[in-house]
Amino acid sequence: MNPARIVVVGTGYVGLTTGACLASLGHQVTCADVDRVKVARLSAGRVDIVEPGLPELVRRGLADETLAFVVSAADAVANADAVFLCVPTPMGAGGAADLRAVEEVVTEIADRLPSGCAVVTKSTVPVGTTRRISALLGRPDVPVVSNPEFLREGTAVDDFLGPDRIVVGSDTPEAARAVVDLYAALGAPSVVTDAASAELVKYAANCFLAMKLSYVNSVAELCDRFGADIASVTEGMGYDRRIGRSFLAPGPGWGGSCLPKDTSALLRMSESVGFGFDLLGAAIAENLAQRERVISKIARAVGGDLSGARIGLLGLTFKAGTNDLRDSPALGVASVLCAHGAEVTAYDPAVAEEQPGMLVVDSAYRAAKGADAVVVLTEWPEFRRLDWHVMAEAMHGDTVLDTRNLLDPGTVLDAGLSWQGIGRPRVVEYATSAVG
C-alpha cells in the first residue's frame, strides 16, 4: 500500500476517528474543521470526545507527523489524493437528512481540488447524494465515492481498525478501487459497488438494527405480561445463527446520533419513490411507545403521581462508554419526568454539565439521596459495583427500576430494596424467595 495524502473534513466522532485511524495506517492525514478552538485543542493533542483509544491515536499521529489539524479545508485539499467528507447530516425538516453542511464544503473546495482527487462521502447521506455532489462540483475530472462508516460510539477505533467489511461505491469504478486500497492494511472483506447501493447499505443496516431493538423491547413487554423472562428468551433466540446475539438487550428505547435520524431519513426516502415502508414506521412508533412504558413503570413505582416525586437517575448518555447525549433515550425519559413535575437528580460518569429541569450531581449516592425511586437508564458498568446498602440508606423509597437489566437483583434485594427490570418478573420472584 502506498501512503496517500488525505484530507478529512469535520472532526466529530466519525471525522476524528477516520483521520486518526487512517494516519495510523501510514497515510498523511490533515483534518479540517471550522471550529478554531477545537482545531487548537486537537493540535495540542487534547481530545474532548470520550472514545477509548482515540486520544492515544491522535497524539501518536501528531508525534509521527502523519496527522495535522487545520481550519481551512479549501487550503488543505490542494495536494490531496482523497478528501473525506465527515460533516454532520442531522435530521432536517420532515425527517429528511439535512445536507447543507455537505453542500457548503463541496462548494468551498470545488475549485481547489486537484484533478483525479476523489471526494469521498463518509457522512451518512441519502441515496443519490453522490451524483448530487458530482453535479455541484461540476468537475468531471474529480470522481465522487460513497464509503459509509459503521462505527459504534464507545468502540469506534476498534470498529475502524477491525471492520466487518469495507463498503465503497462509485459510478467511477477505478476511483472506488483506489479508495478500497486505502484500507488494504486492514485485510477486511470489501464490497465494491455502485454509488446508490453503497449509500443504501448504511441505511439498510442501521434501520435493521433499530427494528431488531424495537422487536426485542416488544418481546420484553410480552414477558412482563406473561410472566416470562426476557433473559431466557433472548438467550434461546441468540443461539440461532440466523438471528445472532447482538442487539437483543431490552432498554428504555434506542437513540443516539445515528438510529433516530437514519430511520427517519430512510422513511422519507421511501415515501419519495412511492413506497410505504410500514415495517420501519412501526419500529419507530414502537420505540416511542417503549419510552412511554418506562415512564409508566416509574410512575407506578412512586404511587402513580409523578408530580413532586423525587427520582434518582443513573445514566443520561444514550449508551455507556460515550459522553454523547444526542437523542439519548435516557435524557428523553428524564425530560418527560421533569415535565410531569418530578424532582429529578441525575448522575452519569461522563456528564458534568447541568441539564434542563434537573440537578446533575457527581455520584450515584448523591443521586439516590432522598429518592422515592432510583432508575437505571444507561448501562454503565460502574453501577453494578455500587454499594446498594449505602444507596438504600440514602433513599427515601425502596424501588430500583433497572431499565437495562444491568444490576444483580439479589444484590439490590439484599440491601432491603425492591428491584424491577424490563421483561424479568420471574427473576424478582426467584431473588425474593432466595433471600427470604
Tab-separated table of N, CA and C in Angstrom, residues 30 83 223 343 434:
chain	number	residue	atom	x	y	z
A	30	THR	N	-4.625	15.228	6.983
A	30	THR	CA	-4.909	16.560	7.507
A	30	THR	C	-6.404	16.639	7.792
A	83	VAL	N	-10.391	13.322	-0.442
A	83	VAL	CA	-10.989	14.195	0.567
A	83	VAL	C	-12.216	13.489	1.132
A	223	CYS	N	-43.073	-10.455	27.880
A	223	CYS	CA	-42.548	-11.185	29.029
A	223	CYS	C	-43.120	-10.623	30.329
A	343	GLU	N	-39.108	15.739	40.747
A	343	GLU	CA	-37.834	16.341	41.131
A	343	GLU	C	-36.739	15.339	40.779
A	434	ALA	N	-35.162	-16.343	47.319
A	434	ALA	CA	-33.817	-16.809	47.659
A	434	ALA	C	-33.244	-16.077	48.869
